[in-house]
Short mmCIF file of C-alpha atoms in Angstrom, two decimals:
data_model
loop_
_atom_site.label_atom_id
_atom_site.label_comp_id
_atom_site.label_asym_id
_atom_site.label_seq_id
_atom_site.Cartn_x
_atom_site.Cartn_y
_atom_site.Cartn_z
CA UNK A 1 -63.50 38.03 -62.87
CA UNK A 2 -61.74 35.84 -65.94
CA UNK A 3 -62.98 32.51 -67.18
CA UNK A 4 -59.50 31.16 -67.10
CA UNK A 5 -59.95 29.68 -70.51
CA UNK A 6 -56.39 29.97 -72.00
CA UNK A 7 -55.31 27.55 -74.35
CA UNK A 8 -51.46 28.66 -74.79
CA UNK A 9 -49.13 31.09 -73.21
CA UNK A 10 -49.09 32.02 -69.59
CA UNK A 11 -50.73 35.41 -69.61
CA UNK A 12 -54.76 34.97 -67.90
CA UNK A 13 -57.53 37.38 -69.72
CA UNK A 14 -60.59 38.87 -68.34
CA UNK A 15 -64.39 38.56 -70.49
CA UNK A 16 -63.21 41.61 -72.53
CA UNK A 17 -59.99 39.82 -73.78
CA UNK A 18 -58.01 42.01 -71.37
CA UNK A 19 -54.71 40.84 -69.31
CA UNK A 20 -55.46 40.31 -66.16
CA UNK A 21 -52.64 37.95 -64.57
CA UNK A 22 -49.70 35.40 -65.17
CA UNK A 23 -49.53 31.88 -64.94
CA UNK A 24 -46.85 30.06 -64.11
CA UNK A 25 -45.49 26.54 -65.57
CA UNK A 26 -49.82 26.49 -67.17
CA UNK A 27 -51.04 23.19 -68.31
CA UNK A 28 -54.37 24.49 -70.43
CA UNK A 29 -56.76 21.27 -69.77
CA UNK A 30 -58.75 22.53 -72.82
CA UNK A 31 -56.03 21.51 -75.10
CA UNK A 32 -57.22 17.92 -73.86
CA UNK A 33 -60.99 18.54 -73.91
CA UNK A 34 -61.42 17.54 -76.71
CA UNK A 35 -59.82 13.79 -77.68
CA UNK A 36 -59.84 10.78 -76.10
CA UNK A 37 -56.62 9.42 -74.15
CA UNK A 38 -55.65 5.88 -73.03
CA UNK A 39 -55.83 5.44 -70.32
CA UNK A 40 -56.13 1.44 -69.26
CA UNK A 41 -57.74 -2.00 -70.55
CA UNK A 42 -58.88 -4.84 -68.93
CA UNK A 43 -60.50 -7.98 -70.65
CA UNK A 44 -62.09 -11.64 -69.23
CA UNK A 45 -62.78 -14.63 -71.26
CA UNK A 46 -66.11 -14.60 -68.98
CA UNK A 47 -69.00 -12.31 -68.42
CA UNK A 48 -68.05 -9.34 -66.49
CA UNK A 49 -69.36 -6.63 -64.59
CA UNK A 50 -67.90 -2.95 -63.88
CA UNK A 51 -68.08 0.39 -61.14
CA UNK A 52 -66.99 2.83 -59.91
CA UNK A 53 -66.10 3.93 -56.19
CA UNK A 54 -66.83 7.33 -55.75
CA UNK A 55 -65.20 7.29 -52.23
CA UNK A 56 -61.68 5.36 -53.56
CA UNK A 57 -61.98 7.24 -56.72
CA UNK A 58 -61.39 3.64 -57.99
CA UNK A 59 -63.27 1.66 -61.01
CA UNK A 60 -63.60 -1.78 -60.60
CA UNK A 61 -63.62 -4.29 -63.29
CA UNK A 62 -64.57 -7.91 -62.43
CA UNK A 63 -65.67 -11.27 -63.04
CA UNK A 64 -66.13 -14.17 -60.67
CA UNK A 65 -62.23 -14.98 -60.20
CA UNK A 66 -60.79 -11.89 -60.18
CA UNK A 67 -61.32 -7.91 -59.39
CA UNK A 68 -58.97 -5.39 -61.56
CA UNK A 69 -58.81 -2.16 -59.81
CA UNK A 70 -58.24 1.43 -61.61
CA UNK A 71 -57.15 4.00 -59.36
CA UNK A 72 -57.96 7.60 -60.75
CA UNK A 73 -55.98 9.77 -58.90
CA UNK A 74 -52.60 7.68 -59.44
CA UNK A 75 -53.08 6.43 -62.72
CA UNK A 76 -52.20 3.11 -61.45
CA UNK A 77 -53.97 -0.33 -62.32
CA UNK A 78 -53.88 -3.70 -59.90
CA UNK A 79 -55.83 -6.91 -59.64
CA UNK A 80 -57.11 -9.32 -57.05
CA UNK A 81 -57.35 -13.02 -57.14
CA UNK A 82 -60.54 -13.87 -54.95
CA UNK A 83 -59.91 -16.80 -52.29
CA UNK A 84 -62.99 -17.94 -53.19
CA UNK A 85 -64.72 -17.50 -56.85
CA UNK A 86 -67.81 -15.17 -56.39
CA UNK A 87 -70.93 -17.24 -55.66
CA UNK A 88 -73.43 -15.72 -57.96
CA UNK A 89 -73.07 -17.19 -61.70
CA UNK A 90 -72.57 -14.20 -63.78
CA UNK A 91 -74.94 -14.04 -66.25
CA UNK A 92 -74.77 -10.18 -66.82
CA UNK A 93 -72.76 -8.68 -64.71
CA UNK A 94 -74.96 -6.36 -63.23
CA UNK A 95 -73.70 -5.13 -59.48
CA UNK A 96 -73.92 -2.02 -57.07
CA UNK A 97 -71.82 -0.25 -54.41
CA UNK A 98 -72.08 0.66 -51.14
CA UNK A 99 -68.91 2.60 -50.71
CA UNK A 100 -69.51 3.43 -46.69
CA UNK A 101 -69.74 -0.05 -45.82
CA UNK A 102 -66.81 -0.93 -48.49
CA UNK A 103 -69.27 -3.29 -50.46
CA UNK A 104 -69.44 -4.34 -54.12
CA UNK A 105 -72.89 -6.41 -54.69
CA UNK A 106 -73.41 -9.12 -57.78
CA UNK A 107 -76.38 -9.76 -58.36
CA UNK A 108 -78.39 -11.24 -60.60
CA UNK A 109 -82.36 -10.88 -60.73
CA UNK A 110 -83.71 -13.82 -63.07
CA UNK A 111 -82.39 -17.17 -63.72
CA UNK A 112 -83.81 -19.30 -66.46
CA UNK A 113 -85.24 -22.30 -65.95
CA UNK A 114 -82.14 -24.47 -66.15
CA UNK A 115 -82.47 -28.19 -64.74
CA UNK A 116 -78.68 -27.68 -64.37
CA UNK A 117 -79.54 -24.87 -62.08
CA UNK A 118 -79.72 -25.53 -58.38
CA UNK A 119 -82.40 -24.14 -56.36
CA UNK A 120 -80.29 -22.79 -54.11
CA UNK A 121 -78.62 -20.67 -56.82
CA UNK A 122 -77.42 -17.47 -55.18
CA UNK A 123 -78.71 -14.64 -56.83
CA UNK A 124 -77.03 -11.66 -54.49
CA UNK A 125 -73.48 -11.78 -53.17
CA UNK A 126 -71.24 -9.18 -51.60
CA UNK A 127 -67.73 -8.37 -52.21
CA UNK A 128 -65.45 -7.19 -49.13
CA UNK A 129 -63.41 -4.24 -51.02
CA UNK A 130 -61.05 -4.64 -48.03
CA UNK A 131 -60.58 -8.04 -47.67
CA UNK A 132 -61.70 -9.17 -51.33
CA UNK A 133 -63.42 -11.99 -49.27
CA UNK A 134 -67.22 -12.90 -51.26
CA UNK A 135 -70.55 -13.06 -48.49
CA UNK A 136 -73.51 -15.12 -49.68
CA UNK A 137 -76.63 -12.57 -49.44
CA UNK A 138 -79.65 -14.04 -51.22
CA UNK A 139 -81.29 -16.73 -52.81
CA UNK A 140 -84.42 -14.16 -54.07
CA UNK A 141 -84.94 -13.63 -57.31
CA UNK A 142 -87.87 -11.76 -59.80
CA UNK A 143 -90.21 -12.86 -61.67
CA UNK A 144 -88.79 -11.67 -64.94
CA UNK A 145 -85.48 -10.55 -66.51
CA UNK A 146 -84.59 -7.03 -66.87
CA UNK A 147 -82.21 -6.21 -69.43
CA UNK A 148 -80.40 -2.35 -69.31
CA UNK A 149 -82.96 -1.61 -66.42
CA UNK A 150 -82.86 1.64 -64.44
CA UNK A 151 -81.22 1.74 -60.75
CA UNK A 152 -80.31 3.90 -57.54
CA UNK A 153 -78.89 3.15 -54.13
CA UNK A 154 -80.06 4.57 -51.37
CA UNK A 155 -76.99 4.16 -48.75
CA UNK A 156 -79.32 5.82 -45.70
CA UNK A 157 -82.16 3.40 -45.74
CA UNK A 158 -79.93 0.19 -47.48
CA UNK A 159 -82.34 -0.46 -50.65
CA UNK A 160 -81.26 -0.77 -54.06
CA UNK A 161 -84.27 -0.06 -56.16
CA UNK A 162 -84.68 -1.06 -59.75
CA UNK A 163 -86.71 0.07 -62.93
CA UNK A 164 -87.86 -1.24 -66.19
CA UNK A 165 -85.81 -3.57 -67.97
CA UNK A 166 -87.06 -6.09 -70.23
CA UNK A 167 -87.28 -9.22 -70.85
CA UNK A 168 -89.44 -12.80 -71.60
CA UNK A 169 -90.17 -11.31 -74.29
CA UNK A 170 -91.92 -7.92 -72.35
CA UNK A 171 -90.87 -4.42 -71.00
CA UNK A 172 -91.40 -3.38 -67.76
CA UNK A 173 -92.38 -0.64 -65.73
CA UNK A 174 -92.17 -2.13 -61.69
CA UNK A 175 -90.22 -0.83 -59.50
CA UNK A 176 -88.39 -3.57 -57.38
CA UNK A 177 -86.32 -2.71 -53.92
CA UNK A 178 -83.92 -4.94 -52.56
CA UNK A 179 -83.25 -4.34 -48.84
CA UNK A 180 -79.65 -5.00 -47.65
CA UNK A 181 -80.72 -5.99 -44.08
CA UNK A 182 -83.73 -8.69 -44.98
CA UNK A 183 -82.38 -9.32 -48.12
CA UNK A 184 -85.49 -9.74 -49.83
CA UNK A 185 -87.24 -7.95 -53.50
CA UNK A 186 -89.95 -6.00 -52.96
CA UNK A 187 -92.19 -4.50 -55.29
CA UNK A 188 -93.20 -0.47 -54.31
CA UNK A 189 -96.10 0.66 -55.53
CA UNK A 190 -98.75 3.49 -54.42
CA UNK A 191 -97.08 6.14 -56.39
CA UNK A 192 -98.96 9.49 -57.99
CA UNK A 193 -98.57 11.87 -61.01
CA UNK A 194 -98.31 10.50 -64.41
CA UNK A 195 -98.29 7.15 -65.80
CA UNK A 196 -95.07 5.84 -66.54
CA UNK A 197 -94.96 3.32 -69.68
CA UNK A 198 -92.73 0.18 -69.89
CA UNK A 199 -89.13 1.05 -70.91
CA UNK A 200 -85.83 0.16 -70.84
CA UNK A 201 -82.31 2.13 -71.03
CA UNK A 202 -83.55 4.46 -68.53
CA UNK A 203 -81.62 7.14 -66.57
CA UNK A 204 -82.50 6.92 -62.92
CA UNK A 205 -82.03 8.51 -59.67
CA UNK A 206 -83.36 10.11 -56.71
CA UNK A 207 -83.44 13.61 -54.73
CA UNK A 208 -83.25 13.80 -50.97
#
């Protein structure tokens, strides 16, 4: 056994300090560990929103004319002019993926009440990461706004569940599902153990 913690040479040492083995042509990643390297930028004059793709290894960077694309493993960056600008009005950015069905989702919860603002305002929209085509989803939105709320995707059952958040002038502590097939909020309830109080900046997720 040896930790493999070398920062210079090429010889390996065991927990005692001993020498153990060689390495050839080493590049110690601890050297790195500890500072921060450029890596890429991307900017819009226009509110923006930002993932990642744990199956493409990819981030995505976007806004509602164009998706930049970061791709991990190559180090290379490339963007995408959408045919078609993305239907939901960004107001702040907030978005989930669904990376078996290749899906990046906009979505915005609460839209004030804006005489500017049509009824029909679409509040969920889906991106085709293959195509880079936009889908209208929904016209459903919440009661309230919920600023740096809590979320977790459940790719097996298709809900996207939210929690806490704040806003109109309130915290919350609902939890609100959005279902990808009747694309429709839903409020769960029924839940036991301890009472949860209103927050915000929360770190979510869930255990099969």
């Amino acid at each position: 056994f040896f930790a493999l913690s070398e920062s210079r040479g090429e010889l390996v040492h065991d927990e005692r300090g001993r020498p153990v083995g060689k390495a050839v042509c080493p590049l110690w990643l601890i050297n790195d560990a500890y500072h921060w390297r450029f890596l890429a930028s991307f900017s819009s004059s226009g509110v923006a929103g930002a993932n990642y793709n744990p199956r493409n290894k990819e981030f995505y960077y976007f806004n509602r004319d164009t998706l930049f694309i970061y791709d991990t493993r190559t180090g290379q960056t490339r963007q995408q002019l959408f045919a078609e600008r993305c239907p939901v009005d960004l107001r702040l950015g907030t978005n989930f993926i669904d990376p078996g069905r290749g899906q990046l989702y906009a979505y915005e919860v609460y839209t004030e009440n804006d005489p500017a603002s049509s009824e029909e305002e679409c509040s969920v929209a889906s991106l085709d990461l293959n195509t880079g085509r936009w889908s209208r989803e929904s016209l459903a939105h919440l009661p309230m706004q919920l600023h740096h709320h809590g979320a977790w995707f459940d790719a097996e059952k298709g809900q996207y569940t939210l929690f806490g958040g704040f806003g109109n002038m309130r915290y919350s502590k609902s939890f609100y599902a959005y279902d990808l097939n009747t694309h429709e909020w839903s409020v769960l309830g029924g839940f036991g153990g301890d009472s949860i109080c209103p927050r915000y900046f929360s770190s979510v997720g869930y255990s099969r």
